[in-house]
mmCIF file of C-alpha atoms in Angstrom:
data_model
loop_
_atom_site.group_PDB
_atom_site.id
_atom_site.type_symbol
_atom_site.label_atom_id
_atom_site.label_comp_id
_atom_site.label_asym_id
_atom_site.label_seq_id
_atom_site.Cartn_x
_atom_site.Cartn_y
_atom_site.Cartn_z
ATOM 1 C CA MET A 90 -29.052 31.912 9.948
ATOM 2 C CA GLN A 91 -29.150 34.838 12.346
ATOM 3 C CA GLN A 92 -25.956 36.455 13.518
ATOM 4 C CA ASN A 93 -24.848 35.087 16.852
ATOM 5 C CA GLN A 94 -25.871 37.378 19.673
ATOM 6 C CA THR A 95 -26.217 35.197 22.761
ATOM 7 C CA GLU A 96 -23.209 35.337 25.078
ATOM 8 C CA ILE A 97 -21.503 32.063 25.947
ATOM 9 C CA ARG A 98 -21.302 32.189 29.732
ATOM 10 C CA HIS A 99 -19.325 30.140 32.239
ATOM 11 C CA ASP A 100 -20.546 31.831 35.409
ATOM 12 C CA TRP A 101 -24.144 30.697 35.797
ATOM 13 C CA THR A 102 -25.473 30.990 39.347
ATOM 14 C CA GLU A 103 -28.021 28.709 40.941
ATOM 15 C CA GLN A 104 -30.470 31.609 41.210
ATOM 16 C CA GLU A 105 -30.177 32.426 37.502
ATOM 17 C CA VAL A 106 -30.796 28.844 36.453
ATOM 18 C CA GLN A 107 -33.708 28.541 38.866
ATOM 19 C CA ALA A 108 -35.223 31.656 37.275
ATOM 20 C CA LEU A 109 -35.143 29.906 33.890
ATOM 21 C CA PHE A 110 -36.901 26.844 35.302
ATOM 22 C CA ASP A 111 -39.502 29.131 36.890
ATOM 23 C CA LEU A 112 -40.506 30.693 33.566
ATOM 24 C CA PRO A 113 -43.926 29.817 32.170
ATOM 25 C CA PHE A 114 -43.498 26.772 29.954
ATOM 26 C CA ASN A 115 -44.323 28.610 26.710
ATOM 27 C CA ASP A 116 -41.966 31.475 27.539
ATOM 28 C CA LEU A 117 -39.133 29.065 28.330
ATOM 29 C CA LEU A 118 -39.532 27.170 25.053
ATOM 30 C CA PHE A 119 -39.785 30.414 23.101
ATOM 31 C CA GLN A 120 -36.551 31.702 24.631
ATOM 32 C CA ALA A 121 -34.807 28.375 24.017
ATOM 33 C CA GLN A 122 -35.942 28.346 20.388
ATOM 34 C CA LEU A 123 -34.644 31.878 19.834
ATOM 35 C CA VAL A 124 -31.237 30.884 21.193
ATOM 36 C CA HIS A 125 -31.253 27.663 19.174
ATOM 37 C CA ARG A 126 -31.865 29.504 15.904
ATOM 38 C CA GLN A 127 -28.865 31.762 16.465
ATOM 39 C CA PHE A 128 -26.458 28.813 16.339
ATOM 40 C CA PHE A 129 -28.179 25.969 14.485
ATOM 41 C CA ASN A 130 -30.512 25.194 11.626
ATOM 42 C CA PRO A 131 -33.759 24.565 13.572
ATOM 43 C CA ASN A 132 -34.823 21.846 11.133
ATOM 44 C CA GLU A 133 -31.711 19.691 11.296
ATOM 45 C CA VAL A 134 -30.835 16.995 13.827
ATOM 46 C CA GLN A 135 -27.425 15.342 14.141
ATOM 47 C CA VAL A 136 -27.710 11.551 13.893
ATOM 48 C CA SER A 137 -25.398 9.083 15.633
ATOM 49 C CA THR A 138 -25.216 5.319 16.021
ATOM 50 C CA LEU A 139 -24.050 3.746 19.278
ATOM 51 C CA LEU A 140 -22.486 0.288 19.394
ATOM 52 C CA SER A 141 -21.547 -1.664 22.490
ATOM 53 C CA ILE A 142 -18.112 -3.062 21.685
ATOM 54 C CA LYS A 143 -17.784 -4.745 25.085
ATOM 55 C CA THR A 144 -20.858 -5.496 27.189
ATOM 56 C CA GLY A 145 -21.431 -6.365 30.844
ATOM 57 C CA ALA A 146 -19.421 -7.158 33.996
ATOM 58 C CA CYS A 147 -18.444 -3.530 34.615
ATOM 59 C CA PRO A 148 -16.784 -3.124 38.047
ATOM 60 C CA GLU A 149 -18.540 0.195 38.707
ATOM 61 C CA ASP A 150 -21.657 0.210 40.909
ATOM 62 C CA CYS A 151 -23.748 2.860 39.082
ATOM 63 C CA LYS A 152 -27.221 2.158 40.450
ATOM 64 C CA TYR A 153 -28.954 2.817 37.136
ATOM 65 C CA CYS A 154 -26.801 0.593 34.956
ATOM 66 C CA PRO A 155 -27.664 -2.968 33.825
ATOM 67 C CA GLN A 156 -24.020 -3.489 32.825
ATOM 68 C CA SER A 157 -22.764 -3.216 36.388
ATOM 69 C CA GLY A 158 -21.313 -6.450 37.704
ATOM 70 C CA HIS A 159 -22.813 -5.576 41.109
ATOM 71 C CA TYR A 160 -26.404 -6.332 40.026
ATOM 72 C CA ASN A 161 -28.202 -9.321 38.552
ATOM 73 C CA THR A 162 -30.059 -7.957 35.528
ATOM 74 C CA GLY A 163 -29.828 -11.039 33.321
ATOM 75 C CA LEU A 164 -27.314 -9.338 31.030
ATOM 76 C CA GLU A 165 -24.665 -11.715 29.749
ATOM 77 C CA LYS A 166 -21.032 -10.659 29.706
ATOM 78 C CA GLU A 167 -19.598 -10.309 26.211
ATOM 79 C CA ARG A 168 -16.050 -10.013 25.008
ATOM 80 C CA LEU A 169 -14.501 -7.113 23.144
ATOM 81 C CA MET A 170 -15.582 -7.146 19.504
ATOM 82 C CA GLN A 171 -13.020 -7.736 16.815
ATOM 83 C CA VAL A 172 -12.101 -4.736 14.706
ATOM 84 C CA ASP A 173 -13.524 -6.129 11.450
ATOM 85 C CA ALA A 174 -16.912 -6.715 13.069
ATOM 86 C CA VAL A 175 -17.006 -3.148 14.371
ATOM 87 C CA ILE A 176 -16.172 -1.792 10.922
ATOM 88 C CA GLU A 177 -19.055 -3.719 9.372
ATOM 89 C CA LYS A 178 -21.408 -2.152 11.915
ATOM 90 C CA ALA A 179 -19.995 1.282 11.126
ATOM 91 C CA LYS A 180 -20.530 0.793 7.379
ATOM 92 C CA LYS A 181 -24.175 -0.085 7.964
ATOM 93 C CA ALA A 182 -24.590 2.880 10.304
ATOM 94 C CA LYS A 183 -23.283 5.210 7.608
ATOM 95 C CA ALA A 184 -25.603 3.658 5.033
ATOM 96 C CA SER A 185 -28.541 4.253 7.389
ATOM 97 C CA GLY A 186 -27.818 7.991 7.565
ATOM 98 C CA SER A 187 -25.635 8.294 10.669
ATOM 99 C CA THR A 188 -22.766 10.767 10.581
ATOM 100 C CA ARG A 189 -21.186 9.828 13.901
ATOM 101 C CA PHE A 190 -20.307 6.335 15.138
ATOM 102 C CA CYS A 191 -20.016 5.922 18.897
ATOM 103 C CA MET A 192 -18.383 2.897 20.524
ATOM 104 C CA GLY A 193 -18.895 2.017 24.179
ATOM 105 C CA ALA A 194 -17.151 -0.499 26.423
ATOM 106 C CA ALA A 195 -18.180 -1.532 29.943
ATOM 107 C CA TRP A 196 -14.857 -0.785 31.600
ATOM 108 C CA LYS A 197 -13.719 1.165 34.644
ATOM 109 C CA HIS A 198 -10.901 2.269 32.356
ATOM 110 C CA PRO A 199 -9.331 0.730 29.228
ATOM 111 C CA ALA A 200 -6.516 -1.729 29.889
ATOM 112 C CA ASP A 201 -3.170 -1.355 28.158
ATOM 113 C CA LYS A 202 -3.714 -4.627 26.284
ATOM 114 C CA ASP A 203 -6.962 -3.335 24.771
ATOM 115 C CA MET A 204 -5.648 -0.001 23.511
ATOM 116 C CA PRO A 205 -4.209 -1.296 20.177
ATOM 117 C CA TYR A 206 -7.613 -2.756 19.256
ATOM 118 C CA VAL A 207 -9.451 0.396 20.309
ATOM 119 C CA ILE A 208 -7.059 2.611 18.355
ATOM 120 C CA GLU A 209 -7.459 0.461 15.245
ATOM 121 C CA MET A 210 -11.253 0.787 15.560
ATOM 122 C CA VAL A 211 -10.953 4.577 15.648
ATOM 123 C CA LYS A 212 -8.686 4.757 12.625
ATOM 124 C CA SER A 213 -10.794 2.348 10.579
ATOM 125 C CA VAL A 214 -14.102 4.080 11.325
ATOM 126 C CA LYS A 215 -12.613 7.468 10.439
ATOM 127 C CA GLU A 216 -11.487 6.070 7.100
ATOM 128 C CA LEU A 217 -15.186 5.518 6.330
ATOM 129 C CA GLY A 218 -15.789 9.259 6.616
ATOM 130 C CA LEU A 219 -17.662 9.059 9.915
ATOM 131 C CA GLU A 220 -17.062 11.118 13.035
ATOM 132 C CA THR A 221 -15.848 8.919 15.876
ATOM 133 C CA CYS A 222 -16.802 8.855 19.536
ATOM 134 C CA MET A 223 -15.889 6.457 22.339
ATOM 135 C CA THR A 224 -16.870 5.883 25.944
ATOM 136 C CA LEU A 225 -14.434 3.571 27.711
ATOM 137 C CA GLY A 226 -14.555 4.751 31.317
ATOM 138 C CA MET A 227 -11.891 6.839 32.990
ATOM 139 C CA LEU A 228 -8.839 8.043 31.058
ATOM 140 C CA ASP A 229 -5.460 9.169 32.278
ATOM 141 C CA GLU A 230 -3.426 11.709 30.337
ATOM 142 C CA GLY A 231 -1.504 9.084 28.393
ATOM 143 C CA LYS A 232 -4.507 7.151 27.119
ATOM 144 C CA ALA A 233 -6.329 10.359 26.232
ATOM 145 C CA ASP A 234 -3.334 11.389 24.135
ATOM 146 C CA GLN A 235 -3.237 7.988 22.433
ATOM 147 C CA LEU A 236 -6.884 8.250 21.423
ATOM 148 C CA ALA A 237 -6.425 11.821 20.226
ATOM 149 C CA ASP A 238 -3.399 10.819 18.165
ATOM 150 C CA ALA A 239 -5.496 8.046 16.593
ATOM 151 C CA GLY A 240 -7.955 10.709 15.459
ATOM 152 C CA LEU A 241 -10.832 10.176 17.899
ATOM 153 C CA ASP A 242 -13.182 13.139 17.536
ATOM 154 C CA TYR A 243 -15.318 12.888 20.701
ATOM 155 C CA TYR A 244 -14.974 11.218 24.064
ATOM 156 C CA ASN A 245 -18.119 10.583 26.090
ATOM 157 C CA HIS A 246 -17.912 10.693 29.871
ATOM 158 C CA ASN A 247 -21.112 11.773 31.601
ATOM 159 C CA LEU A 248 -21.228 13.568 34.941
ATOM 160 C CA ASP A 249 -24.606 11.852 35.499
ATOM 161 C CA THR A 250 -25.929 14.259 38.132
ATOM 162 C CA SER A 251 -24.983 17.019 40.558
ATOM 163 C CA PRO A 252 -21.945 16.719 42.860
ATOM 164 C CA GLU A 253 -24.309 16.652 45.855
ATOM 165 C CA PHE A 254 -26.395 13.693 44.610
ATOM 166 C CA TYR A 255 -23.561 11.784 42.991
ATOM 167 C CA ASP A 256 -22.585 9.561 45.935
ATOM 168 C CA LYS A 257 -26.205 8.372 46.193
ATOM 169 C CA ILE A 258 -25.855 6.600 42.853
ATOM 170 C CA ILE A 259 -22.129 5.783 42.500
ATOM 171 C CA THR A 260 -19.468 4.917 45.082
ATOM 172 C CA THR A 261 -16.756 3.221 42.996
ATOM 173 C CA ARG A 262 -15.450 6.437 41.435
ATOM 174 C CA THR A 263 -15.650 10.014 42.585
ATOM 175 C CA TYR A 264 -17.082 13.083 40.908
ATOM 176 C CA GLN A 265 -13.563 14.458 40.725
ATOM 177 C CA ASP A 266 -12.486 11.308 38.858
ATOM 178 C CA ARG A 267 -15.016 12.206 36.175
ATOM 179 C CA LEU A 268 -13.899 15.821 36.033
ATOM 180 C CA ASP A 269 -10.283 14.698 35.765
ATOM 181 C CA THR A 270 -11.099 12.458 32.795
ATOM 182 C CA LEU A 271 -12.863 15.338 31.054
ATOM 183 C CA HIS A 272 -9.837 17.532 31.724
ATOM 184 C CA HIS A 273 -7.507 14.965 30.131
ATOM 185 C CA VAL A 274 -9.840 14.684 27.127
ATOM 186 C CA ARG A 275 -9.939 18.454 26.625
ATOM 187 C CA GLU A 276 -6.171 18.838 27.056
ATOM 188 C CA SER A 277 -5.564 16.137 24.439
ATOM 189 C CA GLY A 278 -7.489 18.133 21.851
ATOM 190 C CA MET A 279 -10.535 15.863 21.603
ATOM 191 C CA LYS A 280 -14.077 17.177 21.846
ATOM 192 C CA ILE A 281 -16.192 16.411 24.903
ATOM 193 C CA CYS A 282 -19.510 14.619 25.022
ATOM 194 C CA SER A 283 -20.846 14.906 28.574
ATOM 195 C CA GLY A 284 -24.301 15.141 30.105
ATOM 196 C CA GLY A 285 -26.421 13.382 32.656
ATOM 197 C CA ILE A 286 -29.427 11.289 33.576
ATOM 198 C CA LEU A 287 -32.735 12.659 34.812
ATOM 199 C CA GLY A 288 -35.309 10.740 36.834
ATOM 200 C CA MET A 289 -33.011 8.948 39.303
ATOM 201 C CA GLY A 290 -34.747 10.436 42.328
ATOM 202 C CA GLU A 291 -32.711 13.631 42.243
ATOM 203 C CA THR A 292 -34.207 16.984 43.260
ATOM 204 C CA ALA A 293 -34.818 19.967 41.017
ATOM 205 C CA THR A 294 -31.793 21.564 42.685
ATOM 206 C CA ASP A 295 -29.662 18.581 41.603
ATOM 207 C CA ARG A 296 -30.753 19.105 37.998
ATOM 208 C CA ILE A 297 -29.689 22.731 38.275
ATOM 209 C CA GLY A 298 -26.370 21.589 39.754
ATOM 210 C CA LEU A 299 -25.712 19.231 36.840
ATOM 211 C CA LEU A 300 -26.386 21.897 34.210
ATOM 212 C CA ARG A 301 -24.216 24.416 36.054
ATOM 213 C CA GLN A 302 -21.327 21.946 36.188
ATOM 214 C CA LEU A 303 -21.536 21.443 32.423
ATOM 215 C CA ALA A 304 -22.149 25.046 31.392
ATOM 216 C CA ASN A 305 -19.533 26.527 33.730
ATOM 217 C CA MET A 306 -16.682 24.408 32.378
ATOM 218 C CA PRO A 307 -13.881 26.546 30.894
ATOM 219 C CA LYS A 308 -15.087 25.292 27.521
ATOM 220 C CA GLN A 309 -18.600 23.863 27.338
ATOM 221 C CA PRO A 310 -19.031 20.300 26.010
ATOM 222 C CA GLU A 311 -19.585 20.152 22.277
ATOM 223 C CA SER A 312 -22.213 17.466 22.841
ATOM 224 C CA VAL A 313 -24.545 17.247 25.852
ATOM 225 C CA PRO A 314 -26.599 14.034 26.104
ATOM 226 C CA ILE A 315 -29.677 14.385 28.311
ATOM 227 C CA ASN A 316 -30.884 10.923 29.301
ATOM 228 C CA MET A 317 -34.161 9.965 30.907
ATOM 229 C CA LEU A 318 -33.685 7.019 33.249
ATOM 230 C CA VAL A 319 -34.549 3.643 31.739
ATOM 231 C CA LYS A 320 -35.578 1.534 34.718
ATOM 232 C CA VAL A 321 -34.075 -1.956 34.468
ATOM 233 C CA ALA A 322 -35.173 -4.853 36.671
ATOM 234 C CA GLY A 323 -32.388 -5.936 38.992
ATOM 235 C CA THR A 324 -30.879 -2.470 39.413
ATOM 236 C CA PRO A 325 -31.469 -0.457 42.608
ATOM 237 C CA MET A 326 -33.462 2.091 40.573
ATOM 238 C CA GLU A 327 -35.960 -0.273 39.000
ATOM 239 C CA ASN A 328 -38.808 1.176 41.103
ATOM 240 C CA VAL A 329 -37.885 4.860 41.229
ATOM 241 C CA GLU A 330 -40.752 7.282 40.590
ATOM 242 C CA ASP A 331 -41.288 8.253 36.946
ATOM 243 C CA LEU A 332 -40.027 11.636 35.803
ATOM 244 C CA ASP A 333 -42.677 14.101 34.619
ATOM 245 C CA HIS A 334 -42.212 14.468 30.857
ATOM 246 C CA LEU A 335 -42.771 18.217 30.889
ATOM 247 C CA ASP A 336 -40.012 18.530 33.505
ATOM 248 C CA PHE A 337 -37.752 16.655 31.107
ATOM 249 C CA VAL A 338 -38.590 19.082 28.283
ATOM 250 C CA ARG A 339 -37.871 22.007 30.624
ATOM 251 C CA ASN A 340 -34.404 20.598 31.264
ATOM 252 C CA ILE A 341 -33.751 20.364 27.525
ATOM 253 C CA ALA A 342 -34.786 24.000 27.080
ATOM 254 C CA VAL A 343 -32.656 25.251 29.974
ATOM 255 C CA ALA A 344 -29.671 23.252 28.695
ATOM 256 C CA ARG A 345 -30.085 24.883 25.287
ATOM 257 C CA ILE A 346 -30.171 28.390 26.780
ATOM 258 C CA MET A 347 -27.139 27.762 28.997
ATOM 259 C CA MET A 348 -25.073 25.980 26.326
ATOM 260 C CA PRO A 349 -26.044 27.664 23.049
ATOM 261 C CA GLN A 350 -23.299 26.163 20.879
ATOM 262 C CA SER A 351 -23.575 22.573 22.122
ATOM 263 C CA HIS A 352 -25.459 19.794 20.424
ATOM 264 C CA VAL A 353 -28.065 18.794 23.012
ATOM 265 C CA ARG A 354 -28.708 15.104 22.502
ATOM 266 C CA LEU A 355 -31.964 13.352 23.209
ATOM 267 C CA SER A 356 -30.501 10.072 24.448
ATOM 268 C CA ALA A 357 -31.726 7.159 26.587
ATOM 269 C CA GLY A 358 -35.423 7.055 27.402
ATOM 270 C CA ARG A 359 -36.750 7.845 23.939
ATOM 271 C CA GLU A 360 -38.479 4.450 23.804
ATOM 272 C CA SER A 361 -41.056 5.723 26.297
ATOM 273 C CA MET A 362 -41.501 9.124 24.621
ATOM 274 C CA SER A 363 -44.399 9.789 22.278
ATOM 275 C CA ASP A 364 -43.758 11.436 18.930
ATOM 276 C CA GLU A 365 -45.401 14.544 20.337
ATOM 277 C CA MET A 366 -43.003 14.676 23.286
ATOM 278 C CA GLN A 367 -39.993 14.195 21.031
ATOM 279 C CA ALA A 368 -41.243 16.980 18.785
ATOM 280 C CA MET A 369 -41.492 19.212 21.846
ATOM 281 C CA THR A 370 -37.884 18.456 22.810
ATOM 282 C CA PHE A 371 -36.745 19.456 19.303
ATOM 283 C CA LEU A 372 -38.664 22.703 19.743
ATOM 284 C CA ALA A 373 -36.909 23.142 23.111
ATOM 285 C CA GLY A 374 -33.499 22.861 21.444
ATOM 286 C CA ALA A 375 -32.578 19.181 21.259
ATOM 287 C CA ASN A 376 -30.750 18.633 17.980
ATOM 288 C CA SER A 377 -29.053 15.259 18.223
ATOM 289 C CA ILE A 378 -30.309 11.676 18.582
ATOM 290 C CA PHE A 379 -29.091 8.097 18.425
ATOM 291 C CA TYR A 380 -30.365 5.819 15.656
ATOM 292 C CA GLY A 381 -31.024 2.145 16.306
ATOM 293 C CA GLU A 382 -33.069 -0.072 18.590
ATOM 294 C CA CYS A 383 -30.511 -0.250 21.396
ATOM 295 C CA LEU A 384 -28.423 2.244 23.339
ATOM 296 C CA LEU A 385 -25.730 -0.124 24.582
ATOM 297 C CA THR A 386 -28.198 -2.419 26.388
ATOM 298 C CA THR A 387 -31.464 -0.447 26.730
ATOM 299 C CA PRO A 388 -34.261 0.023 24.167
ATOM 300 C CA ASN A 389 -34.389 2.867 21.666
ATOM 301 C CA PRO A 390 -37.016 3.649 19.011
ATOM 302 C CA GLU A 391 -36.634 1.769 15.740
ATOM 303 C CA THR A 392 -34.866 3.736 13.042
ATOM 304 C CA HIS A 393 -37.766 3.706 10.587
ATOM 305 C CA ARG A 394 -39.925 5.342 13.280
ATOM 306 C CA ASP A 395 -37.344 8.124 13.550
ATOM 307 C CA LEU A 396 -37.337 8.585 9.785
ATOM 308 C CA GLN A 397 -41.122 8.804 9.730
ATOM 309 C CA LEU A 398 -41.123 11.355 12.550
ATOM 310 C CA PHE A 399 -38.496 13.429 10.759
ATOM 311 C CA LYS A 400 -40.685 13.433 7.641
ATOM 312 C CA ARG A 401 -43.720 14.565 9.609
ATOM 313 C CA LEU A 402 -41.772 17.385 11.271
ATOM 314 C CA GLY A 403 -39.832 18.483 8.203
ATOM 315 C CA ILE A 404 -36.541 17.673 9.920
ATOM 316 C CA ASN A 405 -33.430 16.532 8.075
ATOM 317 C CA PRO A 406 -30.402 14.798 9.580
ATOM 318 C CA GLU A 407 -27.271 16.950 9.539
ATOM 319 C CA GLN A 408 -25.039 16.035 6.572
ATOM 320 C CA ARG A 409 -27.343 13.222 5.692
ATOM 321 C CA ILE A 410 -25.995 10.485 3.469
ATOM 322 C CA SER A 411 -27.907 10.803 0.217
ATOM 323 C CA GLU A 412 -29.884 7.609 -0.024
ATOM 324 C CA ALA A 413 -33.595 6.872 -0.313
ATOM 325 C CA ASP A 414 -35.380 6.495 3.006
ATOM 326 C CA GLU A 415 -36.710 3.088 2.007
ATOM 327 C CA THR A 416 -33.183 1.797 1.378
ATOM 328 C CA GLN A 417 -31.959 3.299 4.642
ATOM 329 C CA GLU A 418 -34.762 1.636 6.543
ATOM 330 C CA GLN A 419 -34.021 -1.795 5.082
ATOM 331 C CA THR A 420 -30.315 -1.411 5.778
ATOM 332 C CA ILE A 421 -30.753 -0.523 9.417
ATOM 333 C CA ILE A 422 -33.521 -3.070 10.045
ATOM 334 C CA SER A 423 -31.307 -5.861 8.744
ATOM 335 C CA ASP A 424 -28.603 -4.633 11.118
ATOM 336 C CA LEU A 425 -30.755 -4.726 14.223
ATOM 337 C CA GLN A 426 -30.037 -8.361 15.051
ATOM 338 C CA LYS A 427 -28.355 -9.012 18.394
ATOM 339 C CA GLN A 428 -24.579 -9.220 18.253
ATOM 340 C CA LYS A 429 -24.441 -12.712 19.709
ATOM 341 C CA ASP A 430 -22.163 -14.458 17.213
ATOM 342 C CA SER A 431 -19.119 -15.404 19.256
ATOM 343 C CA SER A 432 -16.959 -15.342 16.116
ATOM 344 C CA VAL A 433 -16.928 -11.544 16.229
ATOM 345 C CA PHE A 434 -15.475 -11.316 19.719
ATOM 346 C CA TYR A 435 -12.115 -11.850 21.329
ATOM 347 C CA GLU A 436 -11.412 -12.351 25.029
ATOM 348 C CA ALA A 437 -10.908 -9.008 26.793
#
């Protein structure tokens, strides 16, 4: 591993970021790869599993989200999963090769009555030797401290887009609300997982604005998920124009250059990406993915496809659980049944 030389900056200007986007494609990827190799093994990708612990009926009006209670997407409301059921999912995720287990709930913010269950989930998953991450909506200082005290490693709260475009997609919480939550998370001692969604009709300037918001934080997020919009029927964005895939790769590369120490996660939208496009994003500096067929409620490539792609590219998961690929594949495939058994839920 090369000695770190790239400066971690928190003062990126719009003109500087635009200059990166204006580079010839090959030059941009080359620069991103050079930065990537200073901080990471270029042939390792961090692997996470994401589980929806409470699905649907969210009071927020995010125009991209099938879980919003404002839109009719055919998604059925589910209750908060019981702790034992979550732990079983976490055990299978670990057996499949995941090193981080992420739990998401469709809430505006967690209610006081739900916190004991959420805290028990965190403690139990950590006992399995997995990193823990949660996304539960907005947090105040007190709830952030409770989660930190329970041992939660990461909290996910995406900025989604630039401040200027934000009110075009969400009106039920402000951009400052999101920044405040991230502040509470950082002050509590937890690590931050925060990124955005591309392809919602935003301009190139909005994409620059999003990356500047993330990179110019006093401490950059440890994990930066870059999502490509998954268009869901029934949401206001079901007919938005498709994002050019090379533009998406450019955003990955610029994110890597601006946030050299962060894990840049290839998140939602991978279902529509070819193996060749995914390989290009890894070359551009993406070094984290989600395993499994679903990301909360939207499709994701099957795990055995990811394993096959890793083999072809010579990529290894970070801190991979030592188990034969064939066994891992069977474990995860058997786990990819819908979580519809009402016995594993309680009323939230």
